[in-house]
Amino acid sequence: MIGVVILVFVVLLLLGVPVAFSIGAAGLAGLLWSGSFPLIVIVQQIHQSVDSFVLLAIPLFIFAGMLMETGGIAVRLVRLAQALIGWIRGGLAMAVVIAEYIFSGISGSTIADVSAIGGTMIPPMVRAGYRPAQAVSIVAAASAMGILVPPCILMIVLGAIANVSVAALFVAGFIPAVVLALAIMGYIYYDARRENIAPPQRMAAADIGEAFKRAIIPLGLPAIIFGGILGGVVTPTEAAALAVVYAFIVGVFVYGEIKWKDLPGIMARSAVVTATVCFLLAVAAVIAWMLAVAQVPQAILAAMQAASAGPISFLILSALLFIFLGAILEGLPAVVILVPTFLPVVKQMNIDLIHYSIVVTAATGIGLFLPPIGVGLFIASAIAGVTIDKVSREMMPYVLMLMIGVLVVIMFPWITLVLPRLFGL
Amino acid sequence: MTPLRKILDSGLEWICIALLAVITVDLFLGVCSRYVLRSTFVWYDEVARAFFMWLVFLGAAVAVRKGAHFSLHLLVDMMPPRLKSAVLLVAPLTIVVFSVTLVSLGWDLMLHGASQSTAVMGMPMSWVYASMPVGGSFMAIYAVLLLIERPGEETAV
């Protein structure tokens, strides 16, 4: 049964069939082939995986993010990041990393981050003497890191399928994101020294104050989300509803950058993005169920025990697998299909589910930007008008640094677990 | 054909917009009810989940029309033009096959669901399950339209 599923899936995928429908048709083919299960399990699994209060956070975070993107939020955050770090050698590139860290705290979608930060930052970087391909790589690396900064759609999905608290996953992402950011910034500094890029001028104290003042309203959004969640006042889904209301008030009434007539378009786009993500997730659950009834999790567990692999090597293998699949499949379907399959192994090895989920999230983020096929890398290259081949070469050192960052997160579970434990999540 | 098509396209989009609006307002009221009125509306999560199902399946149909479902073009783009135009039929055909499956199985589930109802509001589950056959029908319609309006004959949107 599983052989048929994989074969049909790979063939349809390569022939350009959308991932969701390749998965659906593969599941259908597998069930017809085996003949031992009623086909109705398809719709039962689909319904079960979508009917979840946790997943309701997805449309809301996407909606809030789209409301905030139309505003000049990215510009304001970049200015703030430059005020913080702009005077170091390579400071402009480092400001990209910091701005992306903050911006990810507003938007739940990594692909949206690339467009916003890339569009704002690549032109000034090129003017300051960075090669276009280099600028693209820095934005891409920063966005890959940004997936760890909550809110994050993938974390919501992981929370739903692995039955982990989404609030805990959100909080757990902060420090691993810092680790990855430091890894990227270390290389930026080394590279800037080697190529002798002049440090930007220090901003005047008054300008720094101004940059902070202008960033207060955008920073209000993560403040509400995390204040609410950490204070135990709201669930992540409810925090997302508050985020929509805040972003709406800011966009329409405070900044006036969103007109009433723009609203239907923004909502329709949010609805379509939500539907593509959740439909994929729903259909992928069918295959996850088939892997479970075919006892694939047990087979993997037995194989890991036969190889006497420990938790660290299992985490490293998982990370490599999700980097690779994240590049091919845009991350989400691989997570929905494979994470439930790996869960028995994770539990057997006494790996904390939060730790595992964060490693998977980070790996998927890197996969999105993995040369030469990561979707995010394509978008970033398109913004700068650079070919993917040129970017691929410049991107490799950053991918390496990100992988080292993930390795550090794998080796020291404390990095991930300290904050959730501190807040009793 | 064309005016009918316009009603279908914009009608579905407006329904999705309305669903998203209801979900947002409903969840916001849910939070408010707990902290302002100090008595939680017990029904708000059931309402939101039911509307979410509809949003996912109708939105997925809109996404079929817009080509918004994620797919890989790497291999297809490398093919010679004649092979490519044949291979481009596979995607809409697969969408039709899976959508029709969704309609027929979803219909069965809906009939099953007539005897079940939700815990708080007692809403028949068939109202929720109906999102699958209805959404699946629109996906199939759009996939067939994709097959009819072959690339090349396609006019500007």
Coordinates of C-alpha atoms in Angstrom, one line a residue, chain A residues 12-21 24-25 28 39-40 42-44 46-47 50-53 55-56 59-60 63 232-234 237-238 241-242 244-245 264 267-268 270-272 274-276 278-279 283 328-330 373 375 378, chain B residues 13-14 16-17 20-21 23-24 27-28 31 34-35 44-45 48-49 52-53 55-57 59-60 62-64 68-72 74-76 79 87 90-91 94-95 97-99 101-102 105-106 108-109 112 125 128-129 132 139:
Chain A
L12 CA 2.1 13.3 -10.0
L13 CA 4.3 15.9 -8.1
L14 CA 6.9 15.8 -10.9
L15 CA 4.2 16.2 -13.5
G16 CA 3.2 19.6 -11.9
V17 CA 0.1 18.5 -10.0
P18 CA -0.3 20.7 -6.9
V19 CA 1.1 19.0 -3.8
A20 CA -2.3 18.8 -2.0
F21 CA -3.9 16.9 -4.9
G24 CA -4.9 13.2 -2.1
A25 CA -4.7 11.1 -5.3
L28 CA -6.9 7.3 -2.8
L39 CA -12.7 4.8 1.5
I40 CA -14.7 6.9 3.8
I42 CA -10.4 9.8 3.6
V43 CA -13.1 12.3 4.5
Q44 CA -13.1 11.3 8.2
I46 CA -9.7 15.2 6.6
H47 CA -12.5 16.4 8.8
V50 CA -9.3 20.5 10.2
D51 CA -11.9 20.6 13.0
S52 CA -9.6 22.0 15.6
F53 CA -9.7 25.1 17.8
L55 CA -5.8 25.7 13.8
L56 CA -8.2 28.6 13.9
P59 CA -6.5 32.4 9.3
L60 CA -6.3 35.0 12.0
F63 CA -5.1 38.1 8.2
G232 CA -2.2 33.3 30.7
V233 CA -5.0 35.7 29.7
V234 CA -5.6 34.2 26.2
T237 CA -6.0 31.4 18.9
E238 CA -7.6 34.2 20.9
A241 CA -8.1 37.5 17.1
L242 CA -6.8 40.4 19.2
V244 CA -6.4 41.2 13.9
V245 CA -8.3 43.9 15.7
P264 CA -12.1 42.8 0.7
M267 CA -9.5 39.4 3.3
A268 CA -9.9 37.4 0.1
S270 CA -6.0 35.8 3.5
A271 CA -8.8 33.4 2.9
V272 CA -7.1 31.8 -0.1
T274 CA -5.5 30.0 4.7
A275 CA -7.3 27.5 2.5
T276 CA -4.2 26.3 0.6
C278 CA -5.2 24.0 5.7
F279 CA -6.4 22.0 2.7
V283 CA -5.2 15.9 2.9
I328 CA 11.2 20.1 -2.2
L329 CA 7.8 20.4 -0.7
E330 CA 7.7 23.8 0.9
I373 CA 15.2 24.9 -5.2
V375 CA 10.8 28.5 -2.7
F378 CA 13.4 32.0 -5.5
Chain B
E13 CA -14.8 35.0 -3.0
W14 CA -17.4 37.1 -1.2
C16 CA -14.9 33.4 1.8
I17 CA -14.5 37.0 2.9
L20 CA -13.3 35.0 7.6
A21 CA -15.1 38.1 9.0
I23 CA -14.6 33.8 12.4
T24 CA -12.7 36.9 13.4
L27 CA -13.5 34.7 18.3
F28 CA -13.0 38.4 19.3
V31 CA -12.4 36.7 24.3
R34 CA -14.8 36.1 29.1
Y35 CA -13.2 39.2 30.3
Y44 CA -18.2 30.6 20.1
D45 CA -15.7 27.8 19.4
A48 CA -15.8 29.3 14.5
R49 CA -14.8 25.6 13.8
F52 CA -13.5 27.3 9.4
M53 CA -14.3 24.0 7.7
L55 CA -13.6 28.5 4.7
V56 CA -11.0 25.8 4.0
F57 CA -13.0 23.9 1.3
G59 CA -11.2 28.8 -0.3
A60 CA -9.4 25.7 -1.7
V62 CA -11.0 29.6 -5.2
A63 CA -7.3 28.6 -5.0
V64 CA -7.8 26.1 -7.8
A68 CA -2.6 29.2 -5.8
H69 CA -2.1 25.6 -4.6
F70 CA 1.6 25.0 -4.3
S71 CA 3.1 22.9 -7.0
L72 CA 6.5 22.0 -8.5
L74 CA 10.9 22.4 -12.2
L75 CA 10.6 19.3 -14.4
V76 CA 7.6 20.5 -16.4
M79 CA 10.1 19.6 -21.1
V87 CA 1.7 17.1 -19.3
V90 CA -2.4 16.0 -15.7
A91 CA -2.8 18.6 -13.0
T94 CA -6.0 14.9 -11.0
I95 CA -7.8 17.7 -9.4
V97 CA -10.5 12.9 -9.8
F98 CA -9.7 13.9 -6.2
S99 CA -12.5 16.5 -6.0
T101 CA -13.9 11.6 -4.6
L102 CA -14.3 14.3 -2.0
L105 CA -17.3 10.4 0.1
G106 CA -18.2 13.7 1.7
D108 CA -21.8 9.7 2.4
L109 CA -20.3 11.3 5.5
H112 CA -24.1 9.7 8.3
M125 CA -23.0 17.6 12.0
V128 CA -20.4 20.9 8.9
Y129 CA -19.7 17.8 6.7
M132 CA -16.7 18.8 1.7
M139 CA -13.0 22.5 -7.1

